[in-house]
Amino acid sequence: MFKRLRADIRAAKQNDPAARSKFEIWLTYSGVHALSWHRWANFLYRIKLKLLARMTSQFAKWLTGIEIHPAAKIAGGVFIDHGTGVVIGETAEIEEGVVIYQGVTLGGTGKESGKRHPTVKRGAVISAGAKILGGFTVGEYAKIGAGAVVLKEVPAYATVVGVPGRVVRINGEKLPDLEQEKRDPLQEEVCNLRERLFELEEKVKNLEK
C-alpha cells in the first residue's frame, strides 16, 4: 500500500507543474487522498467485508469529491488531477501512468453484465469531463479529449474527440479518411435503392416503346 502511495505521489509530481514538494502533495492533493482511501476499501472488499468497503468509499467520496467503487483495480502511479466529479465503476481497471482530470466518468451503459466498465492502459490521458462508457479497452498512451463521450475501443496512441468520440489521430498523425465516419450508412443505402429504382423505371419505359 505504501509502495503504491509513493508511486501516486511521484506521478503527481511528474504531471503537475504546480506541485512544489512531495510532502505538499501528500498533504493537500485530493486525488492522492482518494487513491489512498481506495487502496484500503479495495483490501476490505477483497477480504469480503463489502459493506465496510462501501462505507469507506462513500466516506472518501464525501471527503474528496471522487467516487471510486472499492472493487475497481487501480495500479500505483495513477494521477487524478483536481478530481472533483470523477467516477470510477466497479469493473474498471487502470494501469500505471494514467492521468485523469476532473469530471471524468469510467462507467457503464447500463446494458451489460460482467465486465461493464473500461480498462485504461498504461500512460493514457483522460481530459476533463470525458465519459468512457462500456467494458472495452482504452489503449496505451491514448488521449481522450475534454468532454468526449467514448463508446467503443480506442487504439494505442490514438487521440479521440467529440460526441460520440471518434479517433482523429494515431501516433500524432491525422487519419486520412475521417469523412467516412461522418457518413450515414442508412442514408447511403436509401440513395442506392433510389438509383436502382430509377434504372428499373427507365428499362420498363424502353420495353413499353
PDB file of C-alpha atoms in Angstrom:
ATOM      1  CA  MET A   1       0.000   0.000   0.000  1.00  0.00           C
ATOM      2  CA  PHE A   2       2.801   2.409   0.906  1.00  0.00           C
ATOM      3  CA  LYS A   3       4.667   1.490  -2.273  1.00  0.00           C
ATOM      4  CA  ARG A   4       1.625   2.494  -4.323  1.00  0.00           C
ATOM      5  CA  LEU A   5       1.224   5.699  -2.323  1.00  0.00           C
ATOM      6  CA  ARG A   6       4.814   6.660  -3.158  1.00  0.00           C
ATOM      7  CA  ALA A   7       4.118   5.883  -6.821  1.00  0.00           C
ATOM      8  CA  ASP A   8       0.958   8.052  -6.750  1.00  0.00           C
ATOM      9  CA  ILE A   9       2.861  10.960  -5.201  1.00  0.00           C
ATOM     10  CA  ARG A  10       5.654  10.567  -7.750  1.00  0.00           C
ATOM     11  CA  ALA A  11       3.098  10.598 -10.591  1.00  0.00           C
ATOM     12  CA  ALA A  12       1.545  13.796  -9.230  1.00  0.00           C
ATOM     13  CA  LYS A  13       4.970  15.440  -9.016  1.00  0.00           C
ATOM     14  CA  GLN A  14       5.774  14.454 -12.625  1.00  0.00           C
ATOM     15  CA  ASN A  15       2.431  15.545 -14.114  1.00  0.00           C
ATOM     16  CA  ASP A  16       1.587  18.712 -12.188  1.00  0.00           C
ATOM     17  CA  PRO A  17       3.943  21.654 -12.766  1.00  0.00           C
ATOM     18  CA  ALA A  18       2.328  23.438  -9.804  1.00  0.00           C
ATOM     19  CA  ALA A  19       3.480  20.737  -7.363  1.00  0.00           C
ATOM     20  CA  ARG A  20       6.287  22.087  -5.189  1.00  0.00           C
ATOM     21  CA  SER A  21       7.128  19.110  -2.986  1.00  0.00           C
ATOM     22  CA  LYS A  22       6.101  15.526  -2.298  1.00  0.00           C
ATOM     23  CA  PHE A  23       5.098  16.487   1.229  1.00  0.00           C
ATOM     24  CA  GLU A  24       2.707  19.136  -0.102  1.00  0.00           C
ATOM     25  CA  ILE A  25       1.215  16.567  -2.497  1.00  0.00           C
ATOM     26  CA  TRP A  26       0.676  14.037   0.288  1.00  0.00           C
ATOM     27  CA  LEU A  27      -0.881  16.695   2.491  1.00  0.00           C
ATOM     28  CA  THR A  28      -3.164  18.540   0.055  1.00  0.00           C
ATOM     29  CA  TYR A  29      -3.899  16.595  -3.166  1.00  0.00           C
ATOM     30  CA  SER A  30      -7.415  15.161  -3.171  1.00  0.00           C
ATOM     31  CA  GLY A  31      -6.553  12.705  -5.965  1.00  0.00           C
ATOM     32  CA  VAL A  32      -3.792  11.162  -3.864  1.00  0.00           C
ATOM     33  CA  HIS A  33      -6.108  11.027  -0.848  1.00  0.00           C
ATOM     34  CA  ALA A  34      -8.873   9.341  -2.871  1.00  0.00           C
ATOM     35  CA  LEU A  35      -6.485   6.684  -4.180  1.00  0.00           C
ATOM     36  CA  SER A  36      -5.153   6.022  -0.679  1.00  0.00           C
ATOM     37  CA  TRP A  37      -8.671   5.529   0.675  1.00  0.00           C
ATOM     38  CA  HIS A  38      -9.413   3.304  -2.308  1.00  0.00           C
ATOM     39  CA  ARG A  39      -6.471   1.011  -1.534  1.00  0.00           C
ATOM     40  CA  TRP A  40      -7.951   0.408   1.919  1.00  0.00           C
ATOM     41  CA  ALA A  41     -11.504  -0.004   0.600  1.00  0.00           C
ATOM     42  CA  ASN A  42     -10.253  -2.446  -2.050  1.00  0.00           C
ATOM     43  CA  PHE A  43      -8.484  -4.519   0.610  1.00  0.00           C
ATOM     44  CA  LEU A  44     -11.690  -4.690   2.661  1.00  0.00           C
ATOM     45  CA  TYR A  45     -13.631  -5.665  -0.453  1.00  0.00           C
ATOM     46  CA  ARG A  46     -11.216  -8.472  -1.284  1.00  0.00           C
ATOM     47  CA  ILE A  47     -11.500  -9.980   2.210  1.00  0.00           C
ATOM     48  CA  LYS A  48     -15.308  -9.984   1.823  1.00  0.00           C
ATOM     49  CA  LEU A  49     -16.032  -7.025   4.131  1.00  0.00           C
ATOM     50  CA  LYS A  50     -18.036  -5.462   1.321  1.00  0.00           C
ATOM     51  CA  LEU A  51     -20.329  -3.270   3.424  1.00  0.00           C
ATOM     52  CA  LEU A  52     -17.387  -1.758   5.262  1.00  0.00           C
ATOM     53  CA  ALA A  53     -15.611  -1.303   1.925  1.00  0.00           C
ATOM     54  CA  ARG A  54     -18.612   0.588   0.520  1.00  0.00           C
ATOM     55  CA  MET A  55     -18.840   2.749   3.629  1.00  0.00           C
ATOM     56  CA  THR A  56     -15.142   3.581   3.265  1.00  0.00           C
ATOM     57  CA  SER A  57     -15.534   4.512  -0.405  1.00  0.00           C
ATOM     58  CA  GLN A  58     -18.538   6.725   0.378  1.00  0.00           C
ATOM     59  CA  PHE A  59     -16.607   8.476   3.146  1.00  0.00           C
ATOM     60  CA  ALA A  60     -13.751   9.067   0.696  1.00  0.00           C
ATOM     61  CA  LYS A  61     -16.256  10.457  -1.825  1.00  0.00           C
ATOM     62  CA  TRP A  62     -17.570  12.905   0.787  1.00  0.00           C
ATOM     63  CA  LEU A  63     -14.014  13.878   1.719  1.00  0.00           C
ATOM     64  CA  THR A  64     -12.537  14.262  -1.784  1.00  0.00           C
ATOM     65  CA  GLY A  65     -15.412  14.570  -4.285  1.00  0.00           C
ATOM     66  CA  ILE A  66     -14.067  11.489  -6.091  1.00  0.00           C
ATOM     67  CA  GLU A  67     -16.142   8.285  -6.222  1.00  0.00           C
ATOM     68  CA  ILE A  68     -14.282   5.011  -6.750  1.00  0.00           C
ATOM     69  CA  HIS A  69     -16.003   1.666  -6.362  1.00  0.00           C
ATOM     70  CA  PRO A  70     -13.999  -0.487  -3.923  1.00  0.00           C
ATOM     71  CA  ALA A  71     -13.781  -3.340  -6.466  1.00  0.00           C
ATOM     72  CA  ALA A  72     -12.065  -1.198  -9.129  1.00  0.00           C
ATOM     73  CA  LYS A  73      -8.473  -2.230  -9.912  1.00  0.00           C
ATOM     74  CA  ILE A  74      -6.081   0.726  -9.902  1.00  0.00           C
ATOM     75  CA  ALA A  75      -2.311   0.394 -10.210  1.00  0.00           C
ATOM     76  CA  GLY A  76       0.177   2.579  -8.397  1.00  0.00           C
ATOM     77  CA  GLY A  77       1.367   5.685 -10.212  1.00  0.00           C
ATOM     78  CA  VAL A  78      -2.036   6.941 -11.343  1.00  0.00           C
ATOM     79  CA  PHE A  79      -2.624  10.708 -11.144  1.00  0.00           C
ATOM     80  CA  ILE A  80      -6.090  12.187 -10.577  1.00  0.00           C
ATOM     81  CA  ASP A  81      -5.695  15.943 -11.074  1.00  0.00           C
ATOM     82  CA  HIS A  82      -8.126  18.118  -9.052  1.00  0.00           C
ATOM     83  CA  GLY A  83     -10.559  15.216  -9.291  1.00  0.00           C
ATOM     84  CA  THR A  84     -13.930  16.662  -8.315  1.00  0.00           C
ATOM     85  CA  GLY A  85     -16.700  14.691 -10.008  1.00  0.00           C
ATOM     86  CA  VAL A  86     -14.536  11.744 -11.065  1.00  0.00           C
ATOM     87  CA  VAL A  87     -16.475   8.454 -11.019  1.00  0.00           C
ATOM     88  CA  ILE A  88     -14.780   5.065 -11.450  1.00  0.00           C
ATOM     89  CA  GLY A  89     -17.005   1.991 -11.737  1.00  0.00           C
ATOM     90  CA  GLU A  90     -16.828  -1.457 -10.204  1.00  0.00           C
ATOM     91  CA  THR A  91     -15.112  -3.396 -13.012  1.00  0.00           C
ATOM     92  CA  ALA A  92     -12.861  -0.562 -14.186  1.00  0.00           C
ATOM     93  CA  GLU A  93      -9.136  -1.268 -14.447  1.00  0.00           C
ATOM     94  CA  ILE A  94      -6.495   1.463 -14.594  1.00  0.00           C
ATOM     95  CA  GLU A  95      -2.827   0.831 -15.260  1.00  0.00           C
ATOM     96  CA  GLU A  96       0.167   2.868 -14.078  1.00  0.00           C
ATOM     97  CA  GLY A  97       0.940   6.242 -15.601  1.00  0.00           C
ATOM     98  CA  VAL A  98      -2.683   7.113 -16.401  1.00  0.00           C
ATOM     99  CA  VAL A  99      -3.715  10.759 -15.870  1.00  0.00           C
ATOM    100  CA  ILE A 100      -7.365  11.565 -15.121  1.00  0.00           C
ATOM    101  CA  TYR A 101      -8.780  15.092 -14.895  1.00  0.00           C
ATOM    102  CA  GLN A 102     -11.874  16.387 -13.128  1.00  0.00           C
ATOM    103  CA  GLY A 103     -15.354  15.288 -14.115  1.00  0.00           C
ATOM    104  CA  VAL A 104     -14.253  12.059 -15.811  1.00  0.00           C
ATOM    105  CA  THR A 105     -16.545   9.021 -15.711  1.00  0.00           C
ATOM    106  CA  LEU A 106     -15.305   5.476 -16.252  1.00  0.00           C
ATOM    107  CA  GLY A 107     -18.744   3.919 -16.305  1.00  0.00           C
ATOM    108  CA  GLY A 108     -21.104   1.500 -17.980  1.00  0.00           C
ATOM    109  CA  THR A 109     -24.004   1.933 -20.356  1.00  0.00           C
ATOM    110  CA  GLY A 110     -26.409   0.113 -18.066  1.00  0.00           C
ATOM    111  CA  LYS A 111     -26.932  -2.682 -20.616  1.00  0.00           C
ATOM    112  CA  GLU A 112     -24.066  -5.048 -19.840  1.00  0.00           C
ATOM    113  CA  SER A 113     -23.302  -7.600 -17.170  1.00  0.00           C
ATOM    114  CA  GLY A 114     -19.888  -8.836 -16.076  1.00  0.00           C
ATOM    115  CA  LYS A 115     -17.080  -6.599 -17.335  1.00  0.00           C
ATOM    116  CA  ARG A 116     -19.037  -3.409 -17.950  1.00  0.00           C
ATOM    117  CA  HIS A 117     -16.519  -0.655 -17.198  1.00  0.00           C
ATOM    118  CA  PRO A 118     -13.434   0.308 -19.222  1.00  0.00           C
ATOM    119  CA  THR A 119      -9.847  -0.843 -18.934  1.00  0.00           C
ATOM    120  CA  VAL A 120      -7.449   2.093 -19.297  1.00  0.00           C
ATOM    121  CA  LYS A 121      -3.963   1.035 -20.324  1.00  0.00           C
ATOM    122  CA  ARG A 122      -0.620   2.482 -19.312  1.00  0.00           C
ATOM    123  CA  GLY A 123       0.062   6.183 -19.952  1.00  0.00           C
ATOM    124  CA  ALA A 124      -3.386   7.178 -21.231  1.00  0.00           C
ATOM    125  CA  VAL A 125      -4.630  10.728 -20.579  1.00  0.00           C
ATOM    126  CA  ILE A 126      -8.337  11.348 -20.000  1.00  0.00           C
ATOM    127  CA  SER A 127      -9.213  15.041 -20.155  1.00  0.00           C
ATOM    128  CA  ALA A 128     -11.797  16.953 -18.116  1.00  0.00           C
ATOM    129  CA  GLY A 129     -15.413  15.882 -18.445  1.00  0.00           C
ATOM    130  CA  ALA A 130     -14.760  12.880 -20.682  1.00  0.00           C
ATOM    131  CA  LYS A 131     -17.130   9.918 -20.353  1.00  0.00           C
ATOM    132  CA  ILE A 132     -15.861   6.438 -21.209  1.00  0.00           C
ATOM    133  CA  LEU A 133     -18.784   4.026 -21.087  1.00  0.00           C
ATOM    134  CA  GLY A 134     -18.512   0.276 -21.586  1.00  0.00           C
ATOM    135  CA  GLY A 135     -16.317  -2.730 -20.956  1.00  0.00           C
ATOM    136  CA  PHE A 136     -13.771  -2.057 -23.702  1.00  0.00           C
ATOM    137  CA  THR A 137     -10.106  -1.020 -23.636  1.00  0.00           C
ATOM    138  CA  VAL A 138      -8.509   2.395 -23.989  1.00  0.00           C
ATOM    139  CA  GLY A 139      -5.093   1.657 -25.450  1.00  0.00           C
ATOM    140  CA  GLU A 140      -1.664   2.636 -24.178  1.00  0.00           C
ATOM    141  CA  TYR A 141      -0.838   6.361 -24.298  1.00  0.00           C
ATOM    142  CA  ALA A 142      -4.201   7.209 -25.848  1.00  0.00           C
ATOM    143  CA  LYS A 143      -5.548  10.736 -25.346  1.00  0.00           C
ATOM    144  CA  ILE A 144      -9.233  11.369 -24.737  1.00  0.00           C
ATOM    145  CA  GLY A 145     -10.290  14.980 -25.378  1.00  0.00           C
ATOM    146  CA  ALA A 146     -12.270  17.133 -22.942  1.00  0.00           C
ATOM    147  CA  GLY A 147     -15.981  16.361 -22.965  1.00  0.00           C
ATOM    148  CA  ALA A 148     -15.647  13.372 -25.304  1.00  0.00           C
ATOM    149  CA  VAL A 149     -18.120  10.503 -24.954  1.00  0.00           C
ATOM    150  CA  VAL A 150     -16.312   7.283 -25.831  1.00  0.00           C
ATOM    151  CA  LEU A 151     -18.449   4.212 -26.541  1.00  0.00           C
ATOM    152  CA  LYS A 152     -16.032   1.891 -28.326  1.00  0.00           C
ATOM    153  CA  GLU A 153     -12.463   0.584 -28.197  1.00  0.00           C
ATOM    154  CA  VAL A 154      -9.635   3.119 -28.502  1.00  0.00           C
ATOM    155  CA  PRO A 155      -6.371   2.032 -30.179  1.00  0.00           C
ATOM    156  CA  ALA A 156      -2.986   2.649 -28.567  1.00  0.00           C
ATOM    157  CA  TYR A 157      -1.531   6.142 -29.174  1.00  0.00           C
ATOM    158  CA  ALA A 158      -4.858   7.395 -30.557  1.00  0.00           C
ATOM    159  CA  THR A 159      -6.441  10.806 -29.932  1.00  0.00           C
ATOM    160  CA  VAL A 160     -10.225  10.773 -29.508  1.00  0.00           C
ATOM    161  CA  VAL A 161     -12.554  13.799 -29.538  1.00  0.00           C
ATOM    162  CA  GLY A 162     -16.249  14.562 -29.910  1.00  0.00           C
ATOM    163  CA  VAL A 163     -19.682  13.165 -29.073  1.00  0.00           C
ATOM    164  CA  PRO A 164     -19.736  10.325 -29.820  1.00  0.00           C
ATOM    165  CA  GLY A 165     -15.972  10.016 -29.600  1.00  0.00           C
ATOM    166  CA  ARG A 166     -14.048   9.398 -32.819  1.00  0.00           C
ATOM    167  CA  VAL A 167     -10.374   8.799 -33.465  1.00  0.00           C
ATOM    168  CA  VAL A 168      -8.789  11.826 -35.163  1.00  0.00           C
ATOM    169  CA  ARG A 169      -5.118  10.961 -34.793  1.00  0.00           C
ATOM    170  CA  ILE A 170      -2.944   7.903 -34.248  1.00  0.00           C
ATOM    171  CA  ASN A 171       0.649   8.387 -33.192  1.00  0.00           C
ATOM    172  CA  GLY A 172       0.226  12.119 -33.755  1.00  0.00           C
ATOM    173  CA  GLU A 173      -0.738  11.705 -37.416  1.00  0.00           C
ATOM    174  CA  LYS A 174      -4.129  12.748 -38.799  1.00  0.00           C
ATOM    175  CA  LEU A 175      -6.257   9.961 -40.165  1.00  0.00           C
ATOM    176  CA  PRO A 176      -6.698  10.420 -43.931  1.00  0.00           C
ATOM    177  CA  ASP A 177     -10.275   9.166 -44.170  1.00  0.00           C
ATOM    178  CA  LEU A 178     -12.187  10.830 -41.345  1.00  0.00           C
ATOM    179  CA  GLU A 179     -15.046  11.674 -43.702  1.00  0.00           C
ATOM    180  CA  GLN A 180     -16.062   8.013 -43.691  1.00  0.00           C
ATOM    181  CA  GLU A 181     -17.012   8.286 -40.018  1.00  0.00           C
ATOM    182  CA  LYS A 182     -19.392  11.149 -40.839  1.00  0.00           C
ATOM    183  CA  ARG A 183     -21.332   9.127 -43.443  1.00  0.00           C
ATOM    184  CA  ASP A 184     -24.769   7.740 -42.675  1.00  0.00           C
ATOM    185  CA  PRO A 185     -24.937   4.111 -43.917  1.00  0.00           C
ATOM    186  CA  LEU A 186     -28.746   4.098 -43.865  1.00  0.00           C
ATOM    187  CA  GLN A 187     -28.941   7.248 -45.972  1.00  0.00           C
ATOM    188  CA  GLU A 188     -26.436   5.794 -48.441  1.00  0.00           C
ATOM    189  CA  GLU A 189     -28.499   2.604 -48.752  1.00  0.00           C
ATOM    190  CA  VAL A 190     -31.674   4.609 -49.443  1.00  0.00           C
ATOM    191  CA  CYS A 191     -29.848   6.591 -52.144  1.00  0.00           C
ATOM    192  CA  ASN A 192     -28.598   3.378 -53.748  1.00  0.00           C
ATOM    193  CA  LEU A 193     -32.115   1.936 -53.777  1.00  0.00           C
ATOM    194  CA  ARG A 194     -33.499   5.108 -55.373  1.00  0.00           C
ATOM    195  CA  GLU A 195     -30.864   4.970 -58.103  1.00  0.00           C
ATOM    196  CA  ARG A 196     -31.688   1.319 -58.756  1.00  0.00           C
ATOM    197  CA  LEU A 197     -35.398   2.190 -58.908  1.00  0.00           C
ATOM    198  CA  PHE A 198     -34.745   4.918 -61.497  1.00  0.00           C
ATOM    199  CA  GLU A 199     -32.744   2.438 -63.590  1.00  0.00           C
ATOM    200  CA  LEU A 200     -35.577  -0.110 -63.491  1.00  0.00           C
ATOM    201  CA  GLU A 201     -38.152   2.550 -64.398  1.00  0.00           C
ATOM    202  CA  GLU A 202     -36.068   3.514 -67.436  1.00  0.00           C
ATOM    203  CA  LYS A 203     -35.847  -0.133 -68.528  1.00  0.00           C
ATOM    204  CA  VAL A 204     -39.627  -0.556 -68.187  1.00  0.00           C
ATOM    205  CA  LYS A 205     -40.211   2.560 -70.283  1.00  0.00           C
ATOM    206  CA  ASN A 206     -37.892   1.246 -73.000  1.00  0.00           C
ATOM    207  CA  LEU A 207     -39.723  -2.084 -73.080  1.00  0.00           C
ATOM    208  CA  GLU A 208     -43.081  -0.353 -73.456  1.00  0.00           C
ATOM    209  CA  LYS A 209     -41.943   1.551 -76.573  1.00  0.00           C
TER     210      LYS A 209
END
